[in-house]
Amino acid sequence: MLVFYLTLGILAEIVTTLDSHLRGPAFVMEPPPRLEFSNSSGGWLDCSASGNPQPSIDWLSLDGTSVGDVMGIRQVLRNGTLVLHPFAAAAYRHNIHNTVYRCVASNTVGRIISREVRVHAGQETATLNCSDFEMHGILIRKVGLDSKLRFLTAPAHDGD
């Protein structure tokens, strides 16, 4: 009977020791509240967390479902980064390029969810400005480049 209690005591001590090393997830790098990017450059969101065991990273869409890879458009890397690849303006997808994402870190101890990240893709346009003037009989041409990010929208459909 004494052996049984000693064994039980040692087992309880081992379990307590193991439990004391477990730690729920905590964000090391939480994504920013907003990401604006051009369709020609693409964009990315970093997210990482610590914990024991090491937390896994996942991304949620606006409706709370897990997002996955969309060939050539969106990719979730193993390190937790959500990549939004460069795309042609005609390939714009409202549910990918103008939406809300949230990062989720989870392990066997718990789960945490980041703040919302509002993502908005735009199309970069450049305008070449040119003006001529004369100074001391010399023609001078001033050239400048203005760059703007015009936000993309989904094409209108009949009945919308």
Short mmCIF file of N, CA and C in Angstrom, two decimals:
data_model
loop_
_atom_site.label_atom_id
_atom_site.label_comp_id
_atom_site.label_asym_id
_atom_site.label_seq_id
_atom_site.Cartn_x
_atom_site.Cartn_y
_atom_site.Cartn_z
N MET A 1 0.82 -1.18 0.00
CA MET A 1 0.00 0.00 0.00
C MET A 1 0.88 1.26 0.00
N LEU A 2 1.96 1.23 0.76
CA LEU A 2 2.88 2.35 0.84
C LEU A 2 3.52 2.61 -0.52
N VAL A 3 3.87 1.53 -1.24
CA VAL A 3 4.48 1.65 -2.57
C VAL A 3 3.49 2.33 -3.53
N PHE A 4 2.21 1.98 -3.42
CA PHE A 4 1.18 2.56 -4.26
C PHE A 4 1.10 4.08 -4.05
N TYR A 5 1.09 4.53 -2.79
CA TYR A 5 1.03 5.96 -2.48
C TYR A 5 2.29 6.69 -2.94
N LEU A 6 3.46 6.04 -2.79
CA LEU A 6 4.70 6.66 -3.25
C LEU A 6 4.68 6.82 -4.77
N THR A 7 4.25 5.79 -5.46
CA THR A 7 4.17 5.84 -6.93
C THR A 7 3.19 6.92 -7.35
N LEU A 8 2.06 6.99 -6.70
CA LEU A 8 1.05 7.99 -7.00
C LEU A 8 1.60 9.40 -6.75
N GLY A 9 2.34 9.56 -5.68
CA GLY A 9 2.95 10.85 -5.35
C GLY A 9 3.98 11.28 -6.39
N ILE A 10 4.81 10.34 -6.84
CA ILE A 10 5.82 10.64 -7.86
C ILE A 10 5.13 11.00 -9.18
N LEU A 11 4.09 10.28 -9.54
CA LEU A 11 3.34 10.56 -10.75
C LEU A 11 2.72 11.96 -10.69
N ALA A 12 2.15 12.30 -9.57
CA ALA A 12 1.53 13.62 -9.40
C ALA A 12 2.58 14.72 -9.52
N GLU A 13 3.78 14.47 -8.99
CA GLU A 13 4.86 15.45 -9.07
C GLU A 13 5.33 15.62 -10.51
N ILE A 14 5.42 14.54 -11.26
CA ILE A 14 5.83 14.59 -12.67
C ILE A 14 4.80 15.38 -13.47
N VAL A 15 3.53 15.10 -13.28
CA VAL A 15 2.46 15.80 -14.00
C VAL A 15 2.49 17.28 -13.66
N THR A 16 2.67 17.62 -12.38
CA THR A 16 2.73 19.02 -11.97
C THR A 16 3.91 19.71 -12.61
N THR A 17 5.06 19.05 -12.68
CA THR A 17 6.25 19.63 -13.30
C THR A 17 6.02 19.87 -14.79
N LEU A 18 5.42 18.89 -15.47
CA LEU A 18 5.14 19.05 -16.90
C LEU A 18 4.16 20.20 -17.13
N ASP A 19 3.10 20.27 -16.31
CA ASP A 19 2.09 21.31 -16.47
C ASP A 19 2.68 22.70 -16.24
N SER A 20 3.65 22.82 -15.36
CA SER A 20 4.20 24.14 -15.05
C SER A 20 5.00 24.71 -16.22
N HIS A 21 5.41 23.87 -17.17
CA HIS A 21 6.16 24.34 -18.33
C HIS A 21 5.26 24.66 -19.51
N LEU A 22 3.99 24.29 -19.44
CA LEU A 22 3.06 24.59 -20.52
C LEU A 22 2.67 26.06 -20.46
N ARG A 23 2.55 26.68 -21.63
CA ARG A 23 2.21 28.10 -21.70
C ARG A 23 1.32 28.34 -22.91
N GLY A 24 0.24 29.04 -22.69
CA GLY A 24 -0.64 29.40 -23.80
C GLY A 24 0.04 30.37 -24.75
N PRO A 25 -0.53 30.55 -25.93
CA PRO A 25 0.07 31.44 -26.93
C PRO A 25 0.07 32.90 -26.50
N ALA A 26 1.09 33.63 -26.91
CA ALA A 26 1.19 35.08 -26.74
C ALA A 26 1.79 35.63 -28.02
N PHE A 27 1.22 36.71 -28.56
CA PHE A 27 1.74 37.27 -29.80
C PHE A 27 3.13 37.86 -29.60
N VAL A 28 4.04 37.48 -30.48
CA VAL A 28 5.36 38.09 -30.56
C VAL A 28 5.27 39.23 -31.58
N MET A 29 4.56 38.96 -32.68
CA MET A 29 4.33 39.96 -33.71
C MET A 29 2.86 39.86 -34.14
N GLU A 30 2.08 40.87 -33.75
CA GLU A 30 0.68 40.92 -34.15
C GLU A 30 0.58 41.77 -35.41
N PRO A 31 -0.28 41.39 -36.36
CA PRO A 31 -0.37 42.17 -37.59
C PRO A 31 -0.92 43.57 -37.33
N PRO A 32 -0.63 44.51 -38.23
CA PRO A 32 -1.11 45.89 -38.06
C PRO A 32 -2.62 45.96 -38.28
N PRO A 33 -3.26 47.05 -37.87
CA PRO A 33 -4.70 47.16 -38.05
C PRO A 33 -5.12 47.41 -39.50
N ARG A 34 -4.18 47.82 -40.35
CA ARG A 34 -4.52 48.15 -41.73
C ARG A 34 -3.36 47.81 -42.67
N LEU A 35 -3.70 47.33 -43.87
CA LEU A 35 -2.71 47.09 -44.92
C LEU A 35 -3.27 47.62 -46.22
N GLU A 36 -2.59 48.61 -46.79
CA GLU A 36 -2.92 49.13 -48.12
C GLU A 36 -1.74 48.82 -49.02
N PHE A 37 -2.04 48.27 -50.19
CA PHE A 37 -0.96 47.88 -51.11
C PHE A 37 -1.45 48.01 -52.54
N SER A 38 -0.50 48.07 -53.46
CA SER A 38 -0.87 48.17 -54.87
C SER A 38 -0.91 46.77 -55.49
N ASN A 39 -1.72 46.65 -56.52
CA ASN A 39 -1.82 45.35 -57.19
C ASN A 39 -0.51 44.98 -57.87
N SER A 40 0.33 45.96 -58.19
CA SER A 40 1.60 45.65 -58.85
C SER A 40 2.68 45.19 -57.88
N SER A 41 2.54 45.53 -56.59
CA SER A 41 3.56 45.14 -55.62
C SER A 41 3.12 43.97 -54.74
N GLY A 42 1.81 43.83 -54.50
CA GLY A 42 1.34 42.84 -53.55
C GLY A 42 1.62 43.31 -52.13
N GLY A 43 1.27 42.49 -51.16
CA GLY A 43 1.50 42.84 -49.77
C GLY A 43 1.56 41.60 -48.91
N TRP A 44 1.91 41.76 -47.65
CA TRP A 44 1.96 40.63 -46.75
C TRP A 44 1.67 41.08 -45.34
N LEU A 45 1.21 40.12 -44.53
CA LEU A 45 0.94 40.35 -43.11
C LEU A 45 1.72 39.32 -42.31
N ASP A 46 2.54 39.79 -41.39
CA ASP A 46 3.30 38.89 -40.52
C ASP A 46 2.54 38.66 -39.22
N CYS A 47 2.64 37.45 -38.71
CA CYS A 47 2.05 37.12 -37.42
C CYS A 47 2.88 35.99 -36.82
N SER A 48 3.28 36.15 -35.56
CA SER A 48 4.01 35.08 -34.88
C SER A 48 3.65 35.10 -33.40
N ALA A 49 3.82 33.95 -32.76
CA ALA A 49 3.46 33.83 -31.35
C ALA A 49 4.42 32.87 -30.67
N SER A 50 4.53 33.03 -29.35
CA SER A 50 5.33 32.11 -28.55
C SER A 50 4.40 31.34 -27.63
N GLY A 51 4.90 30.26 -27.09
CA GLY A 51 4.13 29.43 -26.18
C GLY A 51 4.78 28.06 -26.08
N ASN A 52 4.26 27.23 -25.18
CA ASN A 52 4.79 25.88 -25.05
C ASN A 52 3.62 24.93 -24.86
N PRO A 53 3.37 24.07 -25.84
CA PRO A 53 4.13 23.87 -27.08
C PRO A 53 3.99 25.06 -28.03
N GLN A 54 4.92 25.13 -29.00
CA GLN A 54 4.95 26.21 -29.97
C GLN A 54 3.59 26.32 -30.67
N PRO A 55 2.97 27.50 -30.66
CA PRO A 55 1.66 27.66 -31.30
C PRO A 55 1.73 27.57 -32.82
N SER A 56 0.66 27.10 -33.40
CA SER A 56 0.52 27.13 -34.85
C SER A 56 -0.24 28.41 -35.21
N ILE A 57 0.01 28.93 -36.40
CA ILE A 57 -0.61 30.17 -36.86
C ILE A 57 -1.58 29.85 -37.98
N ASP A 58 -2.74 30.49 -37.91
CA ASP A 58 -3.77 30.34 -38.93
C ASP A 58 -4.35 31.72 -39.18
N TRP A 59 -5.04 31.89 -40.28
CA TRP A 59 -5.68 33.17 -40.61
C TRP A 59 -7.17 32.94 -40.82
N LEU A 60 -7.97 33.88 -40.31
CA LEU A 60 -9.42 33.82 -40.45
C LEU A 60 -9.89 34.92 -41.39
N SER A 61 -10.96 34.63 -42.12
CA SER A 61 -11.59 35.64 -42.97
C SER A 61 -12.62 36.41 -42.16
N LEU A 62 -13.28 37.33 -42.79
CA LEU A 62 -14.28 38.18 -42.15
C LEU A 62 -15.38 37.37 -41.46
N ASP A 63 -15.77 36.25 -42.08
CA ASP A 63 -16.85 35.43 -41.50
C ASP A 63 -16.35 34.41 -40.47
N GLY A 64 -15.04 34.44 -40.16
CA GLY A 64 -14.48 33.56 -39.15
C GLY A 64 -14.00 32.21 -39.65
N THR A 65 -14.08 31.98 -40.95
CA THR A 65 -13.59 30.71 -41.50
C THR A 65 -12.10 30.82 -41.79
N SER A 66 -11.43 29.70 -41.73
CA SER A 66 -9.99 29.64 -41.98
C SER A 66 -9.72 29.90 -43.46
N VAL A 67 -8.73 30.75 -43.75
CA VAL A 67 -8.38 31.03 -45.14
C VAL A 67 -7.24 30.13 -45.57
N GLY A 68 -7.24 29.80 -46.82
CA GLY A 68 -6.18 28.96 -47.36
C GLY A 68 -5.55 29.61 -48.57
N ASP A 69 -4.72 28.84 -49.24
CA ASP A 69 -4.05 29.33 -50.43
C ASP A 69 -5.03 29.44 -51.59
N VAL A 70 -4.88 30.49 -52.38
CA VAL A 70 -5.59 30.65 -53.63
C VAL A 70 -4.50 30.85 -54.67
N MET A 71 -4.34 29.88 -55.55
CA MET A 71 -3.23 29.81 -56.50
C MET A 71 -2.91 31.16 -57.15
N GLY A 72 -1.69 31.65 -56.88
CA GLY A 72 -1.20 32.88 -57.50
C GLY A 72 -1.79 34.17 -56.93
N ILE A 73 -2.69 34.05 -55.94
CA ILE A 73 -3.34 35.25 -55.40
C ILE A 73 -3.05 35.42 -53.91
N ARG A 74 -3.27 34.36 -53.13
CA ARG A 74 -3.08 34.43 -51.68
C ARG A 74 -2.39 33.14 -51.22
N GLN A 75 -1.45 33.30 -50.28
CA GLN A 75 -0.69 32.15 -49.78
C GLN A 75 -0.40 32.34 -48.30
N VAL A 76 -0.62 31.28 -47.54
CA VAL A 76 -0.28 31.28 -46.11
C VAL A 76 1.02 30.49 -45.97
N LEU A 77 2.09 31.18 -45.55
CA LEU A 77 3.39 30.53 -45.41
C LEU A 77 3.47 29.78 -44.08
N ARG A 78 4.39 28.82 -43.99
CA ARG A 78 4.57 28.04 -42.76
C ARG A 78 4.94 28.88 -41.55
N ASN A 79 5.60 30.03 -41.79
CA ASN A 79 6.02 30.88 -40.67
C ASN A 79 4.89 31.78 -40.17
N GLY A 80 3.70 31.67 -40.76
CA GLY A 80 2.56 32.45 -40.31
C GLY A 80 2.29 33.69 -41.12
N THR A 81 3.11 33.98 -42.13
CA THR A 81 2.90 35.16 -42.96
C THR A 81 1.81 34.90 -43.99
N LEU A 82 0.90 35.86 -44.12
CA LEU A 82 -0.14 35.81 -45.14
C LEU A 82 0.34 36.69 -46.29
N VAL A 83 0.52 36.09 -47.47
CA VAL A 83 1.04 36.80 -48.64
C VAL A 83 -0.09 37.04 -49.63
N LEU A 84 -0.22 38.29 -50.06
CA LEU A 84 -1.16 38.66 -51.12
C LEU A 84 -0.30 39.02 -52.32
N HIS A 85 -0.29 38.13 -53.31
CA HIS A 85 0.61 38.27 -54.46
C HIS A 85 0.18 39.43 -55.37
N PRO A 86 1.14 40.00 -56.13
CA PRO A 86 0.78 40.99 -57.15
C PRO A 86 -0.23 40.35 -58.12
N PHE A 87 -1.13 41.19 -58.64
CA PHE A 87 -2.17 40.67 -59.52
C PHE A 87 -2.57 41.72 -60.54
N ALA A 88 -3.11 41.28 -61.68
CA ALA A 88 -3.63 42.19 -62.69
C ALA A 88 -4.92 42.80 -62.15
N ALA A 89 -5.20 44.05 -62.51
CA ALA A 89 -6.41 44.73 -62.02
C ALA A 89 -7.66 43.90 -62.33
N ALA A 90 -7.67 43.21 -63.45
CA ALA A 90 -8.83 42.40 -63.83
C ALA A 90 -9.02 41.19 -62.92
N ALA A 91 -7.97 40.81 -62.17
CA ALA A 91 -8.05 39.65 -61.27
C ALA A 91 -8.44 40.04 -59.85
N TYR A 92 -8.83 41.31 -59.66
CA TYR A 92 -9.24 41.79 -58.33
C TYR A 92 -10.41 40.96 -57.79
N ARG A 93 -10.27 40.55 -56.51
CA ARG A 93 -11.34 39.80 -55.83
C ARG A 93 -11.64 40.49 -54.51
N HIS A 94 -12.85 41.00 -54.42
CA HIS A 94 -13.28 41.77 -53.25
C HIS A 94 -13.06 40.98 -51.95
N ASN A 95 -13.38 39.69 -51.95
CA ASN A 95 -13.27 38.87 -50.73
C ASN A 95 -11.83 38.53 -50.35
N ILE A 96 -10.87 38.91 -51.17
CA ILE A 96 -9.45 38.68 -50.88
C ILE A 96 -8.70 40.01 -50.75
N HIS A 97 -8.96 40.95 -51.65
CA HIS A 97 -8.20 42.19 -51.73
C HIS A 97 -8.81 43.38 -51.00
N ASN A 98 -10.05 43.27 -50.54
CA ASN A 98 -10.71 44.35 -49.80
C ASN A 98 -11.57 43.71 -48.71
N THR A 99 -10.91 43.27 -47.66
CA THR A 99 -11.62 42.51 -46.63
C THR A 99 -10.93 42.65 -45.29
N VAL A 100 -11.34 41.83 -44.36
CA VAL A 100 -10.77 41.83 -43.01
C VAL A 100 -10.21 40.43 -42.73
N TYR A 101 -8.99 40.39 -42.20
CA TYR A 101 -8.37 39.14 -41.78
C TYR A 101 -8.04 39.24 -40.30
N ARG A 102 -7.93 38.07 -39.66
CA ARG A 102 -7.47 38.01 -38.27
C ARG A 102 -6.51 36.83 -38.15
N CYS A 103 -5.46 37.02 -37.36
CA CYS A 103 -4.48 35.97 -37.12
C CYS A 103 -4.88 35.18 -35.87
N VAL A 104 -4.72 33.87 -35.92
CA VAL A 104 -5.03 33.01 -34.78
C VAL A 104 -3.79 32.20 -34.43
N ALA A 105 -3.42 32.24 -33.15
CA ALA A 105 -2.31 31.41 -32.65
C ALA A 105 -2.91 30.43 -31.66
N SER A 106 -2.61 29.14 -31.83
CA SER A 106 -3.19 28.16 -30.91
C SER A 106 -2.21 27.03 -30.63
N ASN A 107 -2.34 26.51 -29.41
CA ASN A 107 -1.63 25.29 -29.02
C ASN A 107 -2.55 24.51 -28.09
N THR A 108 -2.05 23.45 -27.48
CA THR A 108 -2.90 22.61 -26.63
C THR A 108 -3.37 23.32 -25.37
N VAL A 109 -2.74 24.43 -25.02
CA VAL A 109 -3.10 25.17 -23.81
C VAL A 109 -4.20 26.20 -24.09
N GLY A 110 -4.18 26.81 -25.29
CA GLY A 110 -5.17 27.84 -25.57
C GLY A 110 -5.10 28.39 -26.97
N ARG A 111 -5.87 29.45 -27.18
CA ARG A 111 -6.01 30.06 -28.51
C ARG A 111 -6.20 31.56 -28.32
N ILE A 112 -5.49 32.36 -29.14
CA ILE A 112 -5.67 33.80 -29.12
C ILE A 112 -5.94 34.28 -30.55
N ILE A 113 -6.70 35.36 -30.66
CA ILE A 113 -7.06 35.92 -31.96
C ILE A 113 -6.63 37.38 -31.99
N SER A 114 -5.98 37.78 -33.07
CA SER A 114 -5.50 39.15 -33.20
C SER A 114 -6.65 40.13 -33.45
N ARG A 115 -6.31 41.40 -33.40
CA ARG A 115 -7.26 42.44 -33.82
C ARG A 115 -7.54 42.25 -35.31
N GLU A 116 -8.57 42.92 -35.80
CA GLU A 116 -8.90 42.87 -37.22
C GLU A 116 -7.85 43.63 -38.02
N VAL A 117 -7.54 43.09 -39.20
CA VAL A 117 -6.65 43.76 -40.14
C VAL A 117 -7.47 44.08 -41.39
N ARG A 118 -7.66 45.34 -41.67
CA ARG A 118 -8.40 45.76 -42.87
C ARG A 118 -7.41 45.84 -44.03
N VAL A 119 -7.69 45.05 -45.05
CA VAL A 119 -6.83 44.96 -46.23
C VAL A 119 -7.53 45.67 -47.39
N HIS A 120 -6.75 46.51 -48.09
CA HIS A 120 -7.31 47.24 -49.22
C HIS A 120 -6.26 47.34 -50.32
N ALA A 121 -6.56 46.74 -51.47
CA ALA A 121 -5.64 46.79 -52.61
C ALA A 121 -6.00 47.95 -53.51
N GLY A 122 -5.00 48.55 -54.11
CA GLY A 122 -5.20 49.65 -55.05
C GLY A 122 -4.36 49.43 -56.29
N GLN A 123 -4.65 50.25 -57.29
CA GLN A 123 -3.87 50.20 -58.52
C GLN A 123 -3.03 51.46 -58.58
N GLU A 124 -1.74 51.27 -58.72
CA GLU A 124 -0.83 52.40 -58.76
C GLU A 124 -0.86 53.04 -60.15
N THR A 125 -1.05 54.35 -60.17
CA THR A 125 -1.02 55.06 -61.44
C THR A 125 0.07 56.13 -61.35
N ALA A 126 0.71 56.36 -62.45
CA ALA A 126 1.77 57.37 -62.49
C ALA A 126 1.44 58.38 -63.59
N THR A 127 1.67 59.64 -63.29
CA THR A 127 1.45 60.72 -64.25
C THR A 127 2.77 61.45 -64.45
N LEU A 128 3.13 61.60 -65.70
CA LEU A 128 4.35 62.33 -66.03
C LEU A 128 3.99 63.79 -66.26
N ASN A 129 4.57 64.67 -65.47
CA ASN A 129 4.35 66.11 -65.61
C ASN A 129 5.55 66.73 -66.30
N CYS A 130 5.25 67.57 -67.26
CA CYS A 130 6.33 68.19 -68.02
C CYS A 130 6.01 69.67 -68.21
N SER A 131 6.96 70.52 -67.91
CA SER A 131 6.77 71.96 -68.14
C SER A 131 8.08 72.55 -68.65
N ASP A 132 7.92 73.51 -69.59
CA ASP A 132 9.09 74.18 -70.18
C ASP A 132 9.12 75.62 -69.70
N PHE A 133 10.31 76.13 -69.49
CA PHE A 133 10.49 77.55 -69.25
C PHE A 133 11.87 77.96 -69.74
N GLU A 134 11.99 79.25 -69.95
CA GLU A 134 13.26 79.75 -70.50
C GLU A 134 13.96 80.59 -69.44
N MET A 135 15.27 80.38 -69.33
CA MET A 135 16.05 81.15 -68.38
C MET A 135 17.35 81.54 -69.07
N HIS A 136 17.60 82.85 -69.20
CA HIS A 136 18.82 83.38 -69.85
C HIS A 136 19.00 82.80 -71.25
N GLY A 137 17.87 82.68 -71.97
CA GLY A 137 17.93 82.22 -73.35
C GLY A 137 18.09 80.71 -73.49
N ILE A 138 18.02 79.99 -72.37
CA ILE A 138 18.14 78.52 -72.42
C ILE A 138 16.78 77.92 -72.09
N LEU A 139 16.35 76.99 -72.94
CA LEU A 139 15.09 76.30 -72.70
C LEU A 139 15.32 75.20 -71.66
N ILE A 140 14.54 75.24 -70.59
CA ILE A 140 14.66 74.25 -69.52
C ILE A 140 13.36 73.46 -69.44
N ARG A 141 13.49 72.19 -69.42
CA ARG A 141 12.31 71.32 -69.32
C ARG A 141 12.33 70.67 -67.93
N LYS A 142 11.26 70.88 -67.18
CA LYS A 142 11.12 70.29 -65.85
C LYS A 142 10.20 69.08 -65.98
N VAL A 143 10.69 67.93 -65.54
CA VAL A 143 9.92 66.68 -65.64
C VAL A 143 9.74 66.10 -64.24
N GLY A 144 8.53 65.70 -63.96
CA GLY A 144 8.24 65.09 -62.65
C GLY A 144 7.28 63.93 -62.79
N LEU A 145 7.28 63.09 -61.81
CA LEU A 145 6.42 61.92 -61.82
C LEU A 145 5.56 61.94 -60.56
N ASP A 146 4.25 61.93 -60.74
CA ASP A 146 3.33 61.84 -59.61
C ASP A 146 2.77 60.43 -59.57
N SER A 147 2.82 59.84 -58.42
CA SER A 147 2.32 58.47 -58.26
C SER A 147 1.15 58.47 -57.27
N LYS A 148 0.08 57.76 -57.60
CA LYS A 148 -1.10 57.68 -56.75
C LYS A 148 -1.55 56.23 -56.65
N LEU A 149 -2.19 55.93 -55.54
CA LEU A 149 -2.77 54.60 -55.35
C LEU A 149 -4.28 54.76 -55.41
N ARG A 150 -4.89 54.23 -56.45
CA ARG A 150 -6.35 54.28 -56.62
C ARG A 150 -6.90 52.94 -56.17
N PHE A 151 -7.81 52.98 -55.21
CA PHE A 151 -8.32 51.73 -54.66
C PHE A 151 -9.26 51.06 -55.65
N LEU A 152 -9.10 49.76 -55.74
CA LEU A 152 -9.88 48.96 -56.68
C LEU A 152 -11.22 48.59 -56.05
N THR A 153 -12.21 48.40 -56.91
CA THR A 153 -13.51 47.94 -56.48
C THR A 153 -13.94 46.82 -57.40
N ALA A 154 -14.85 46.03 -56.92
CA ALA A 154 -15.38 44.92 -57.74
C ALA A 154 -16.25 45.52 -58.82
N PRO A 155 -16.26 44.89 -60.02
CA PRO A 155 -17.12 45.40 -61.09
C PRO A 155 -18.59 45.28 -60.69
N ALA A 156 -19.40 46.25 -61.11
CA ALA A 156 -20.82 46.21 -60.79
C ALA A 156 -21.51 45.13 -61.59
N HIS A 157 -22.46 44.48 -60.97
CA HIS A 157 -23.25 43.44 -61.64
C HIS A 157 -24.68 43.92 -61.73
N ASP A 158 -25.40 43.47 -62.73
CA ASP A 158 -26.80 43.84 -62.86
C ASP A 158 -27.55 43.46 -61.59
N GLY A 159 -28.36 44.37 -61.08
CA GLY A 159 -29.14 44.09 -59.89
C GLY A 159 -28.43 44.49 -58.60
N ASP A 160 -27.18 44.94 -58.67
CA ASP A 160 -26.46 45.37 -57.45
C ASP A 160 -26.82 46.79 -57.09
#
